[in-house]
Short mmCIF file of C-alpha atoms in Angstrom, two decimals:
data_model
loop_
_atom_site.label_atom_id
_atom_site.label_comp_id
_atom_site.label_asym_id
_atom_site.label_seq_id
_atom_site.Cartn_x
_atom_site.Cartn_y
_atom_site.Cartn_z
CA UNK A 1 9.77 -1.11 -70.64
CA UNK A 2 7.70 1.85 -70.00
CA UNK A 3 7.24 5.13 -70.86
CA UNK A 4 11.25 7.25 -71.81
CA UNK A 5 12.19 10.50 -73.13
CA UNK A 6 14.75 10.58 -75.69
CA UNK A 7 17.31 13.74 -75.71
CA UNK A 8 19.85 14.11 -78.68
CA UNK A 9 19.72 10.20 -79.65
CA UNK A 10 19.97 9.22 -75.77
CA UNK A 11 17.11 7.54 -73.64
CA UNK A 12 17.42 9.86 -70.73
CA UNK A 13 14.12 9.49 -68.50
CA UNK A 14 12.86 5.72 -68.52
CA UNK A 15 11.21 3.27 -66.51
CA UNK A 16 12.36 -0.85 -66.54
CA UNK A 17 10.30 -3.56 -65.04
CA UNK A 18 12.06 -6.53 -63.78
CA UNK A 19 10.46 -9.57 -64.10
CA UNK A 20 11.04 -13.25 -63.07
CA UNK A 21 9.82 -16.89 -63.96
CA UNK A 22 7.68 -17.99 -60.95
CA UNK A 23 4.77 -20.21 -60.63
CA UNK A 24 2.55 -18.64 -62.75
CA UNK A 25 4.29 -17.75 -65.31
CA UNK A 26 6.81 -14.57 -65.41
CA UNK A 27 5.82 -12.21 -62.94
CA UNK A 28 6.97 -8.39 -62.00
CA UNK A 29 9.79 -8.61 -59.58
CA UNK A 30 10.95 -4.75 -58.96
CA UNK A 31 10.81 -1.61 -61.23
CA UNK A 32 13.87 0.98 -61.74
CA UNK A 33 13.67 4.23 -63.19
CA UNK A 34 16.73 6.60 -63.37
CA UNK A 35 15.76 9.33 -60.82
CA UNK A 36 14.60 6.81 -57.87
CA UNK A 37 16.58 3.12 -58.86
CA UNK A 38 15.57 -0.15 -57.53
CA UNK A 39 12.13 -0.78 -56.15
CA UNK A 40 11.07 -3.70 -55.42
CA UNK A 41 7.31 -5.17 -56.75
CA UNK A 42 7.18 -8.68 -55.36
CA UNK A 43 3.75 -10.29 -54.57
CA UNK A 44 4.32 -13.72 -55.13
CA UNK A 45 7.39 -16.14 -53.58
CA UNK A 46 10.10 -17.00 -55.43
CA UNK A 47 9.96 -20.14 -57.32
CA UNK A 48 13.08 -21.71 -55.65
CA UNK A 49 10.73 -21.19 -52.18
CA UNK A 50 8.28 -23.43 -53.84
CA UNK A 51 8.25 -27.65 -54.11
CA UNK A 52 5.78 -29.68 -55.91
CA UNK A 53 6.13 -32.43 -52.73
CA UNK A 54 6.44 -29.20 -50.10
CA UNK A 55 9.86 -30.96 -49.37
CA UNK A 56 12.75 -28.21 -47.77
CA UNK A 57 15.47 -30.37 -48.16
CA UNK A 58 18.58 -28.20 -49.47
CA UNK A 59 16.71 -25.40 -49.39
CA UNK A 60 18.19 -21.78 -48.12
CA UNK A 61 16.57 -19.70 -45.42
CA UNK A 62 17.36 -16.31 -44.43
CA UNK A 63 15.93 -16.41 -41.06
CA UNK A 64 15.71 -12.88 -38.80
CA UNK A 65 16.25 -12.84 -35.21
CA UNK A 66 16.96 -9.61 -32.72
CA UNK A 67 18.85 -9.37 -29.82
CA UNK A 68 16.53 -10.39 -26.93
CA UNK A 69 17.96 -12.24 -24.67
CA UNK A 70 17.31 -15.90 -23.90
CA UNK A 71 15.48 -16.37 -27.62
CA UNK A 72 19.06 -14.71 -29.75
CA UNK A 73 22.03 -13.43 -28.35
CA UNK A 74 25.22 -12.65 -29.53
CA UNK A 75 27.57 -15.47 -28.52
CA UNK A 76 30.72 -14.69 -26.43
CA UNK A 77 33.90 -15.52 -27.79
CA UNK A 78 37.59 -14.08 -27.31
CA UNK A 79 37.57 -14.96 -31.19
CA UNK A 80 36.03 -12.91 -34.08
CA UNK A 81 33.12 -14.76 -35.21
CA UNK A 82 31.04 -14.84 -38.32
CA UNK A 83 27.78 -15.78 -39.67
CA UNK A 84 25.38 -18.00 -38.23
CA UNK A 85 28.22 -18.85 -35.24
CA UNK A 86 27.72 -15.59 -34.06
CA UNK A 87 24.19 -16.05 -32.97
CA UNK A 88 22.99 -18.27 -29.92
CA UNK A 89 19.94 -18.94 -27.56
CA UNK A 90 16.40 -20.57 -27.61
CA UNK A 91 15.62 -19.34 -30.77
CA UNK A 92 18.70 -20.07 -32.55
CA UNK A 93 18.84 -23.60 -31.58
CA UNK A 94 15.00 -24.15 -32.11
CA UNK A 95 15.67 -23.05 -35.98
CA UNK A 96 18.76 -25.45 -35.60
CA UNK A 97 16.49 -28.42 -34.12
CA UNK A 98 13.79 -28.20 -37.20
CA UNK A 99 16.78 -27.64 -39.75
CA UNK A 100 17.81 -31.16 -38.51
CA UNK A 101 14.59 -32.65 -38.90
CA UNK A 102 13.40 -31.40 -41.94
CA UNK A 103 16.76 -30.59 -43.98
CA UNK A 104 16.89 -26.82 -44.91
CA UNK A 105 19.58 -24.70 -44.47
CA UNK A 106 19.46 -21.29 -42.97
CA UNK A 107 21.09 -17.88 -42.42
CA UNK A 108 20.71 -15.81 -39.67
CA UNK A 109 20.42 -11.52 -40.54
CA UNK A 110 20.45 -9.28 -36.99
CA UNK A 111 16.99 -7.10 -36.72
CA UNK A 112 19.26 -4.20 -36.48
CA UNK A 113 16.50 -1.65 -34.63
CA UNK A 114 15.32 -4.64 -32.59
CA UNK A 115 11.70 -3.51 -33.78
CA UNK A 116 9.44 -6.85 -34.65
CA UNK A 117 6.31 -5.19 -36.26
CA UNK A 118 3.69 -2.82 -35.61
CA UNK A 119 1.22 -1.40 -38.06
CA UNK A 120 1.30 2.35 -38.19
CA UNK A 121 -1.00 5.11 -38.69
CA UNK A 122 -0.63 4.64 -42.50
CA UNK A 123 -1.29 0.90 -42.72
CA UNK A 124 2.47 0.40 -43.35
CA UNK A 125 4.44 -2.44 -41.32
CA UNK A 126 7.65 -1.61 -39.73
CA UNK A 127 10.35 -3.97 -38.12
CA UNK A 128 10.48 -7.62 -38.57
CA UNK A 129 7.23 -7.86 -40.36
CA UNK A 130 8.35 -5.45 -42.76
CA UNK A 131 11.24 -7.47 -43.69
CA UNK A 132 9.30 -10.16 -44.33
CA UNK A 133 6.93 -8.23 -46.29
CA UNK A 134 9.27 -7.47 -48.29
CA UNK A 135 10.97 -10.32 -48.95
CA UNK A 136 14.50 -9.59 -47.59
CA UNK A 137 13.65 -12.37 -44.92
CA UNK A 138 11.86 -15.63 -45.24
CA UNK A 139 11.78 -16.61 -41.43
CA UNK A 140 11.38 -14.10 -37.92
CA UNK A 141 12.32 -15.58 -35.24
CA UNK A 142 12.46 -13.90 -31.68
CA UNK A 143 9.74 -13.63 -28.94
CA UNK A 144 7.27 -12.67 -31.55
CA UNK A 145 4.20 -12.70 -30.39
CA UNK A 146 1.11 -13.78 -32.49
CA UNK A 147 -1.57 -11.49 -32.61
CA UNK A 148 -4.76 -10.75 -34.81
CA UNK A 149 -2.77 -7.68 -36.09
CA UNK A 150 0.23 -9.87 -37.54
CA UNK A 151 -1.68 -12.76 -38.82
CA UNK A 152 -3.76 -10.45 -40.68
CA UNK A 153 -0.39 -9.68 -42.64
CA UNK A 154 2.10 -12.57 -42.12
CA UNK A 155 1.57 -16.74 -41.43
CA UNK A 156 2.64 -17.75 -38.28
CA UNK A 157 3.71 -21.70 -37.45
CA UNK A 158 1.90 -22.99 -34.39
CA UNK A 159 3.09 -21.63 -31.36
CA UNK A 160 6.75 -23.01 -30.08
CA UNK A 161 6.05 -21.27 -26.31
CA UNK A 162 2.89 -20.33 -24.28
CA UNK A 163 2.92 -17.21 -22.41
CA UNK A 164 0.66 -14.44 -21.23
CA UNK A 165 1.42 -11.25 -19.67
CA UNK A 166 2.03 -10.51 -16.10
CA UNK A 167 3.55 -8.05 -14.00
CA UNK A 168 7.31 -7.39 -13.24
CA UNK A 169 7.72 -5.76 -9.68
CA UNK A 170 10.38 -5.67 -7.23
CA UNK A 171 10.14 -7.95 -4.26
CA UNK A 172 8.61 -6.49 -0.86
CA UNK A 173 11.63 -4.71 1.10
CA UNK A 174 12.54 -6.57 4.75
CA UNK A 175 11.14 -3.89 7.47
CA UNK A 176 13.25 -4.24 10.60
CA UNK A 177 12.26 -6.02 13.77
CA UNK A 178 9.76 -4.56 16.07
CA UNK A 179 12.02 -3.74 19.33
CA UNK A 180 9.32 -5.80 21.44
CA UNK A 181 8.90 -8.49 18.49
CA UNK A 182 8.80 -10.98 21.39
CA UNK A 183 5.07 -9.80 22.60
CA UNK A 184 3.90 -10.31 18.89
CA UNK A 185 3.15 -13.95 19.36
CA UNK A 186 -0.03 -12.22 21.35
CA UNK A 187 -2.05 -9.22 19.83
CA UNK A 188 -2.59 -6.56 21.97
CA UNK A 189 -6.16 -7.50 22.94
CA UNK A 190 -4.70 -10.76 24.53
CA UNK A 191 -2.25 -9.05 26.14
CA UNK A 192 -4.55 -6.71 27.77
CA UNK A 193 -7.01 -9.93 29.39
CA UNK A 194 -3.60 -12.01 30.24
CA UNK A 195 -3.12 -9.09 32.37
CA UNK A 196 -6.52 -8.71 33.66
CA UNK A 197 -6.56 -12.49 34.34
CA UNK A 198 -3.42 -12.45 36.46
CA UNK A 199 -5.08 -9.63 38.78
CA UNK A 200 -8.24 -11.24 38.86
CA UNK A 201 -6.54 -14.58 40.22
CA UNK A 202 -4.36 -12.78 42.58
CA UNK A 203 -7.30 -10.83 44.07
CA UNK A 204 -9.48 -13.93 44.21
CA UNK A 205 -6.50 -16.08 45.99
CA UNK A 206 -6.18 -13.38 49.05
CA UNK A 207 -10.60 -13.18 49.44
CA UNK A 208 -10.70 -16.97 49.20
CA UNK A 209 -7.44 -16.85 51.50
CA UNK A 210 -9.33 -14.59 54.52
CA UNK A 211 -12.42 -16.59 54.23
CA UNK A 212 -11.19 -20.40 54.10
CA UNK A 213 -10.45 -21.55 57.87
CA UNK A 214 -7.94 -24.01 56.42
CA UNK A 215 -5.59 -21.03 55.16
CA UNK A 216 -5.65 -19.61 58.88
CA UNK A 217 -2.40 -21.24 60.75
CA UNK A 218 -1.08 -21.07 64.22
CA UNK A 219 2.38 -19.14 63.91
CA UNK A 220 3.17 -21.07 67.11
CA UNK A 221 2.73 -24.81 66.97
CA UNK A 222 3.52 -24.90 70.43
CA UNK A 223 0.83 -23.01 71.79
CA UNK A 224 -2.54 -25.30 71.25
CA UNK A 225 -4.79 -21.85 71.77
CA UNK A 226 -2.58 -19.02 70.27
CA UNK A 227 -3.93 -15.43 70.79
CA UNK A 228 -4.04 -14.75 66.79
CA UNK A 229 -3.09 -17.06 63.66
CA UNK A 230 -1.31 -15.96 60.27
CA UNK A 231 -2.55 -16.02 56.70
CA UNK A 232 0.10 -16.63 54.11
CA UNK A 233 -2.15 -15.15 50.76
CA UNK A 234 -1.80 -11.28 51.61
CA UNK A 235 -2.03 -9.30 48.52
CA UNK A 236 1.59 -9.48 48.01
CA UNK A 237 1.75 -13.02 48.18
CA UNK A 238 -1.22 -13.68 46.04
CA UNK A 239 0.63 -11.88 43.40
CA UNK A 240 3.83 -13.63 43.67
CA UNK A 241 1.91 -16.86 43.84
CA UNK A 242 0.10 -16.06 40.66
CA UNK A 243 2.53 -14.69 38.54
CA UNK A 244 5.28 -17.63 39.46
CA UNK A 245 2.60 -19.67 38.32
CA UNK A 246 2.61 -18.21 34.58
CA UNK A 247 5.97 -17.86 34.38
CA UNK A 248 6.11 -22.01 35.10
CA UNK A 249 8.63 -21.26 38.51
CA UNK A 250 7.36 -22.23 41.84
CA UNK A 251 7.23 -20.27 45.04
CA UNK A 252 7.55 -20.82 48.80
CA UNK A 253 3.60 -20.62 48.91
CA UNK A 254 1.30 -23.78 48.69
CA UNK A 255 -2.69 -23.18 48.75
CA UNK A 256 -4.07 -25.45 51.55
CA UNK A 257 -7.66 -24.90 51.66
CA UNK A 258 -10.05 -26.66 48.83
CA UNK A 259 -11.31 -23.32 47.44
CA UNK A 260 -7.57 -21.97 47.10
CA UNK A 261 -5.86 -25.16 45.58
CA UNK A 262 -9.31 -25.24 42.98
CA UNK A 263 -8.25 -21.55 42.36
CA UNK A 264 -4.49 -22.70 41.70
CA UNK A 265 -5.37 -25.96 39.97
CA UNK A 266 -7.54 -23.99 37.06
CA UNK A 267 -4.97 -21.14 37.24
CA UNK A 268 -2.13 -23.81 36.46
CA UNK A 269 -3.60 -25.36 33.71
CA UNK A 270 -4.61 -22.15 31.97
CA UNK A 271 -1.10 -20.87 32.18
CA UNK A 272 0.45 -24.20 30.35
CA UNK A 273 -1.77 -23.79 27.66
CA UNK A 274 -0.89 -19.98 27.53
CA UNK A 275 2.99 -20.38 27.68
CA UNK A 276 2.91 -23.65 25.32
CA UNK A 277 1.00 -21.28 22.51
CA UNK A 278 3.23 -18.30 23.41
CA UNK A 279 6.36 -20.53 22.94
CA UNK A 280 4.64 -22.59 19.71
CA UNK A 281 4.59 -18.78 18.05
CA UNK A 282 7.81 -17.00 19.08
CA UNK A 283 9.92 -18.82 17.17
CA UNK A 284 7.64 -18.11 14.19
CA UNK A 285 7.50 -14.09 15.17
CA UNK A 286 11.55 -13.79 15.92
CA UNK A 287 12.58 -15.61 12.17
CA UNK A 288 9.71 -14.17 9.85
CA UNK A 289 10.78 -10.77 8.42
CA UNK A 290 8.25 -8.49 8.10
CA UNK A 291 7.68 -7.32 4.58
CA UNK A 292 6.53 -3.74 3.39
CA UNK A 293 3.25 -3.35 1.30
CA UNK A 294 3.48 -4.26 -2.71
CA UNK A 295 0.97 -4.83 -5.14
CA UNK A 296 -0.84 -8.17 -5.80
CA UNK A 297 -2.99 -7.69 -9.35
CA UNK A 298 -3.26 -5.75 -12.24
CA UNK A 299 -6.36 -3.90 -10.29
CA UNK A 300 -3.91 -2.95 -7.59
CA UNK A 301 -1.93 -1.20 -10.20
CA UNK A 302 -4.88 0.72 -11.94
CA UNK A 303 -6.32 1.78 -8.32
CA UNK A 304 -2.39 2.85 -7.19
CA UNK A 305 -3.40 6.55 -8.48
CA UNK A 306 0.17 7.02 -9.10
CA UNK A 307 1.17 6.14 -5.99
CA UNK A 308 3.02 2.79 -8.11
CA UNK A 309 4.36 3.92 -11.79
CA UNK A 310 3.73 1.46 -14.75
CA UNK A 311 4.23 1.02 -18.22
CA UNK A 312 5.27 -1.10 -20.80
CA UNK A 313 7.25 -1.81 -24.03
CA UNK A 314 6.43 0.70 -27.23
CA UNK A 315 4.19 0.01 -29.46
CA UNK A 316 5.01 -3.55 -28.45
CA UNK A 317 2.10 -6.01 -27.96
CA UNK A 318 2.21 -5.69 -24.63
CA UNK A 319 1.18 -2.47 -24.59
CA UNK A 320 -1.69 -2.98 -27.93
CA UNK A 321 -3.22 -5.67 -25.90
CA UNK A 322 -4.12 -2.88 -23.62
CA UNK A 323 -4.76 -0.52 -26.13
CA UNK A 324 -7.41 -2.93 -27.51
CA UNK A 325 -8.42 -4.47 -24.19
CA UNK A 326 -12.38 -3.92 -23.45
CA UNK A 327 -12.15 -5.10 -19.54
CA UNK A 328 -11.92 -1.56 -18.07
CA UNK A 329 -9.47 -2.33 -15.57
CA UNK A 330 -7.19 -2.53 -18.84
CA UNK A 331 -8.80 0.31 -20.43
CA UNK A 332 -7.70 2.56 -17.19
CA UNK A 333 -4.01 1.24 -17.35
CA UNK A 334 -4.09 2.26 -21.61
CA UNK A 335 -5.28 5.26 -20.38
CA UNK A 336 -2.68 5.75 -18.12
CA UNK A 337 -0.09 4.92 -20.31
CA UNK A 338 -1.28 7.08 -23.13
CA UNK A 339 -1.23 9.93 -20.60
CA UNK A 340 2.63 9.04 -19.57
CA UNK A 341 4.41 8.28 -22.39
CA UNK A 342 8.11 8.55 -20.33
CA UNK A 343 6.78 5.48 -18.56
CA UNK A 344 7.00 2.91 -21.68
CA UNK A 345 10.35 1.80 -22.39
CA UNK A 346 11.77 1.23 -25.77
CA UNK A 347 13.34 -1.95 -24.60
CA UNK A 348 13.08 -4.66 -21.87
CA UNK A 349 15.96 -4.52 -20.42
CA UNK A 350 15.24 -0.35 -19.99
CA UNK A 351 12.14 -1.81 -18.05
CA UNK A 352 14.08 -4.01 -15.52
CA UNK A 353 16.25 -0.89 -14.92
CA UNK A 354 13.45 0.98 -13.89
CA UNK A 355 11.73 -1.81 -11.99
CA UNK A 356 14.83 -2.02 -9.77
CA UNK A 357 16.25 2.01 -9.11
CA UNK A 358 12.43 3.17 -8.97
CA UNK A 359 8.45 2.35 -7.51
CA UNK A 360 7.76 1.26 -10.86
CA UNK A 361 5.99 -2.03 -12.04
CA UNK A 362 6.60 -3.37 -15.94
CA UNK A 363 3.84 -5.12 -18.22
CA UNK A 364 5.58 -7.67 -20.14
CA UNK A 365 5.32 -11.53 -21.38
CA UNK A 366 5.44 -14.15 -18.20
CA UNK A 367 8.66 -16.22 -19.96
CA UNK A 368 10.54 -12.80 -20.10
CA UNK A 369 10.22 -12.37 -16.29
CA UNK A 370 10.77 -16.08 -15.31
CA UNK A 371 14.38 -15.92 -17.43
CA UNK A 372 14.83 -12.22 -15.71
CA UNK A 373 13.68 -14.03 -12.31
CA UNK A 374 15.94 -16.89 -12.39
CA UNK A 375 19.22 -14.13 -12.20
CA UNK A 376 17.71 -10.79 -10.60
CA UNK A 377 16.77 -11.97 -7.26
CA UNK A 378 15.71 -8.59 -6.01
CA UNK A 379 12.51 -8.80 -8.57
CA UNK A 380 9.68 -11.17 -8.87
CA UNK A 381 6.49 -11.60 -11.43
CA UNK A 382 3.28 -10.12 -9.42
CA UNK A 383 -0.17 -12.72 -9.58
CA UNK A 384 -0.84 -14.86 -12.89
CA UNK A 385 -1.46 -13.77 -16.30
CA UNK A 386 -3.50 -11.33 -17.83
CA UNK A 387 -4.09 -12.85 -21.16
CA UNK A 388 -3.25 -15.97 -22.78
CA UNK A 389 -0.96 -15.92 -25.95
CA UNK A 390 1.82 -17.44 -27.86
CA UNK A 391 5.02 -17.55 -29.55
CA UNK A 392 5.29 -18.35 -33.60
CA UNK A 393 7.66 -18.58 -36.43
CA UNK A 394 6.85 -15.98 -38.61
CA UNK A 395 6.70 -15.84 -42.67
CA UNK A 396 5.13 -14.34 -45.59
CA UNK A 397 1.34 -15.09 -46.16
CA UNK A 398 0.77 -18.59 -47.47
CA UNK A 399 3.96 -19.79 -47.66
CA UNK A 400 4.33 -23.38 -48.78
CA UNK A 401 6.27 -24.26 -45.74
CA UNK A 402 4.74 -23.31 -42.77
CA UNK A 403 2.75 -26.68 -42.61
CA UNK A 404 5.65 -28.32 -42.55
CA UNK A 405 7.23 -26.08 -39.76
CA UNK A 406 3.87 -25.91 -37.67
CA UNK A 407 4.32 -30.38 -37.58
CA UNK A 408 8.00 -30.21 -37.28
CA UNK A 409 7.46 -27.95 -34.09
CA UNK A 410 4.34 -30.22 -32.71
CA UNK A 411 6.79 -33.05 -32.96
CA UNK A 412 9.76 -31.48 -31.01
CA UNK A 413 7.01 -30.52 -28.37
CA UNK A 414 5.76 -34.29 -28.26
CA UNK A 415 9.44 -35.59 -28.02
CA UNK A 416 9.76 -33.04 -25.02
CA UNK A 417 12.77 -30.88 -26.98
CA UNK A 418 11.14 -27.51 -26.33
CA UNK A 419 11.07 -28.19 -22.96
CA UNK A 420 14.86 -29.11 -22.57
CA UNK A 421 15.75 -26.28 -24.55
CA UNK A 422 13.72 -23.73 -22.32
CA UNK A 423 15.77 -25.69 -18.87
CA UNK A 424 18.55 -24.87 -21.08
CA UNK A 425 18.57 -21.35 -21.63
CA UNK A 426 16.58 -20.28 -18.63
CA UNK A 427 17.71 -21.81 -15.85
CA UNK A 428 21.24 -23.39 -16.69
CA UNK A 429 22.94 -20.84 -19.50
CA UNK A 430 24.21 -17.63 -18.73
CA UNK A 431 23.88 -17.31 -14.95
CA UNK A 432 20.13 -18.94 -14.72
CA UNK A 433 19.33 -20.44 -11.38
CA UNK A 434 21.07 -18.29 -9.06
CA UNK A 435 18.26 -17.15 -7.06
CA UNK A 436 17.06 -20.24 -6.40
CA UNK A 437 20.38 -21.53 -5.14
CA UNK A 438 20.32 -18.47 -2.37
CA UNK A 439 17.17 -19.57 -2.06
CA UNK A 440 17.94 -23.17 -0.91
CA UNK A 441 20.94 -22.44 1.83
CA UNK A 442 19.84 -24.65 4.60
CA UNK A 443 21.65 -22.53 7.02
CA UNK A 444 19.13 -21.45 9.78
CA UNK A 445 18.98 -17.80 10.26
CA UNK A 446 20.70 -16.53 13.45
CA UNK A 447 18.67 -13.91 15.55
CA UNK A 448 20.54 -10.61 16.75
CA UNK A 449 19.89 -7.61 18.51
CA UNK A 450 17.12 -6.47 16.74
CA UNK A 451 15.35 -9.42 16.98
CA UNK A 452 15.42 -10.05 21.08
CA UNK A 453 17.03 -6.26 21.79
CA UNK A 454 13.24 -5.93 23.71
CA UNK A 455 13.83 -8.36 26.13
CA UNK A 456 17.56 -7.54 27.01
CA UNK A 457 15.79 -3.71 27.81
CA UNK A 458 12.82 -5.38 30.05
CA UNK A 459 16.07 -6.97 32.08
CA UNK A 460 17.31 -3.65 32.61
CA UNK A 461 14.37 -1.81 33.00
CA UNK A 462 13.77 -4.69 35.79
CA UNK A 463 17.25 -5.06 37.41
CA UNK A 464 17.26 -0.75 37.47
CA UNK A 465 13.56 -1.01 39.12
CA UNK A 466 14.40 -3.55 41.73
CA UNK A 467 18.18 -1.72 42.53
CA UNK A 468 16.13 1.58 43.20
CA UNK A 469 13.34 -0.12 45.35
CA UNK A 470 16.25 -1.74 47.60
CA UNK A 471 17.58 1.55 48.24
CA UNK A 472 14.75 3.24 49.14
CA UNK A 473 13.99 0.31 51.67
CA UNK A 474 17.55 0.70 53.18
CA UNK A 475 17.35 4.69 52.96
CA UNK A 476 13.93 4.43 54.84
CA UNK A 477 14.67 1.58 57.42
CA UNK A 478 17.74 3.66 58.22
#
């Protein structure tokens, strides 16, 4: 008992200190005076925590977990449930899985501010860590990720989940086809020489035609010395000749003379290979969708100058990673961060709202956007990773059981259970797995209007062309 102030025969103003048996003897517990109550003075574990053979069999657990989904959830029911059935996900049934294996029993307690722990400017813990600290938890459970920071105030088991951080970002809108998508199998450039080519040929067929004797015929066979002969390659016919040629039709025309059937031969076989590679890439060019610019690295991001908002969870580690980061590609995103605080989020799902109604890319752990991934098909994680980290157990500083939970989780990673349960709750639970059933339809694509409108306007802008031509001939022979 401490100091107390006695008024009229009563103790009014006095200080108790509550003390408990542990391994070391009795040891301060909590202190309670009468203007401020219970406080609580615990350094050491309780001695029920502790086990001469560092067996856990029987023992009780209050393990913490927060709402994030796939690692706890709430579980839906249409009946009122209580207690540990109320909780389920990868986290959950990993605590379930050791329990098993190493015979402790446990009670799950909600992280009611979903806040896992963060040191603040006065060296105090808040959220998850906190609770541990303070020994209304003995487990923490969640996506918790281990950094320098934590371990410096709570043991961690060996990481359960690899991970790193990488970039959420919504996936590159479809522009619409170009209305003459069917010249992109060609740039421009080879468009330009086809064209050149075709009027080079047609020029050279009518000079070689008015030079070579053997393209010179007698109009009338009848007449052994005729008074003039006929050419068949004038201009006009070199040009149908030539461009019937490249558009694999024949014509009425046949070269005759050596010079003219050497110009057709070489003319020929450099049209195949020009309509086979046309016709090899069309099919491509029709079918591929054009996509609109996105971003492709973290240095895209820091180089957007606003153009592409970004930010991340507060004062999660997401965002401290930056915030300590030394590469100054990092240090420019921390900067911008710090500068626009209404771009960090206070959770992740706040984030994927934002990455889908706005331009607006979210830092957060790789695992978190392959379980968003597998159900929001119109978002998709941006390069690699942009650190390497990991997923623990947390508990208070040398507890007596974290070796045992660091070899319990090795062995559920050797037997390949970690890896089931991931498959579980990412890709089969809860929806997972429905982009990548869109994604597998076999059914071909059909092409519309869009896609070959181009060539139905060339038809009319040919058919109109020719129509007007044939009535100026008739207008002008009449």
């Amino acid at each position: 008992m401490g100091s107390q102030r006695v008024s009229i025969g009563h103790r009014t103003d006095f200080l108790l200190d509550i003390v408990e048996l542990g391994s070391a003897g009795l040891e301060k517990v909590a202190v309670w005076n009468s203007s401020e109550g219970l406080a609580s003075a615990r350094t050491t574990a309780p001695l029920d925590a502790l086990a001469d053979d560092g067996s856990l069999k029987n023992r009780t657990f209050i393990v913490l977990t927060a709402l994030s989904p796939p690692y706890g959830m709430l579980k839906r029911s249409p009946n009122k449930l209580t207690g540990n059935d109320r909780f389920e996900g990868f986290g959950i049934d990993l605590i379930h899985e050791l329990s098993l294996m190493l015979g402790f029993n446990y009670i799950f307690h909600l992280q009611e501010d979903g806040v896992y722990g963060s040191k603040g400017e006065n060296d105090e813990w808040n959220g998850m860590i906190k609770e541990l600290l303070e020994y209304r938890a003995d487990l923490a459970i969640t996506d918790l990720t281990i950094t320098a920071d934590r371990e410096g105030a709570v043991d961690f088991t060996m990481p359960f989940m690899n991970l790193g951080i990488s970039i959420l970002y919504r996936k590159p809108t479809k522009l619409a086809p170009s209305l003459f998508s069917f010249m992109s199998p060609f740039s421009t450039e080879v468009w330009l020489y086809l064209g050149f080519g075709y009027l080079g040929v047609s020029v050279c067929l009518f000079i070689l035609g008015r030079i070579s004797p053997g393209e010179w015929d007698n109009p009338y066979p009848c007449v052994e010395e005729p008074e003039f002969l006929e050419n068949q390659f004038s201009f006009r016919n070199a040009l149908w000749f030539t461009i019937g040629a490249l558009l694999q039709q024949g014509t009425e025309l046949a070269a005759k003379a050596p010079s003219t059937r050497a110009v057709a031969s070489i003319w020929w076989f450099f049209t195949l290979i020009m309509v086979s590679s046309y016709t090899a890439n069309l099919a491509a060019f029709l079918t591929v969708e054009s996509l609109s610019p996105t971003i492709g690295s973290a240095e895209d991001l820091a180089n957007a100058n606003g153009a592409v908002k970004y930010g991340a969870k507060r004062d999660g580690s997401t965002f401290n990673f930056f915030k300590d980061a030394e590469y100054p590609t990092y240090q420019k995103m921390y900067e911008y961060m710090k500068e626009n605080p209404d771009l960090l989020t206070s959770s992740n799902p706040e984030g994927l709202a934002r990455v889908k109604s706005d331009n607006y890319a979210f830092l957060m752990e790789s695992t978190s956007i392959e379980y968003i991934i597998e159900r929001e098909c119109d978002v998709t994680q941006v390069n690699g990773l942009l650190d390497d980290k990991g997923y623990g157990i947390a508990m208070r500083k040398n507890s007596p059981y974290r070796n045992a939970l660091s070899a319990a989780v090795l062995k559920l990673q050797e037997q390949g259970k970690l890896t089931v349960l991931k498959i579980k709750w990412w890709k089969e639970k809860h929806g997972g797995g429905a982009c990548l059933r869109g994604s597998l339809d076999g059914k071909p694509k059909d092409l519309d209007m869009a896609n070959v409108g181009g060539v139905f306007l060339v038809l009319l802008i040919g058919v109109s062309l020719a129509f007007w031509y044939g009535c100026c001939e008739f207008i002008i022979t009449t």
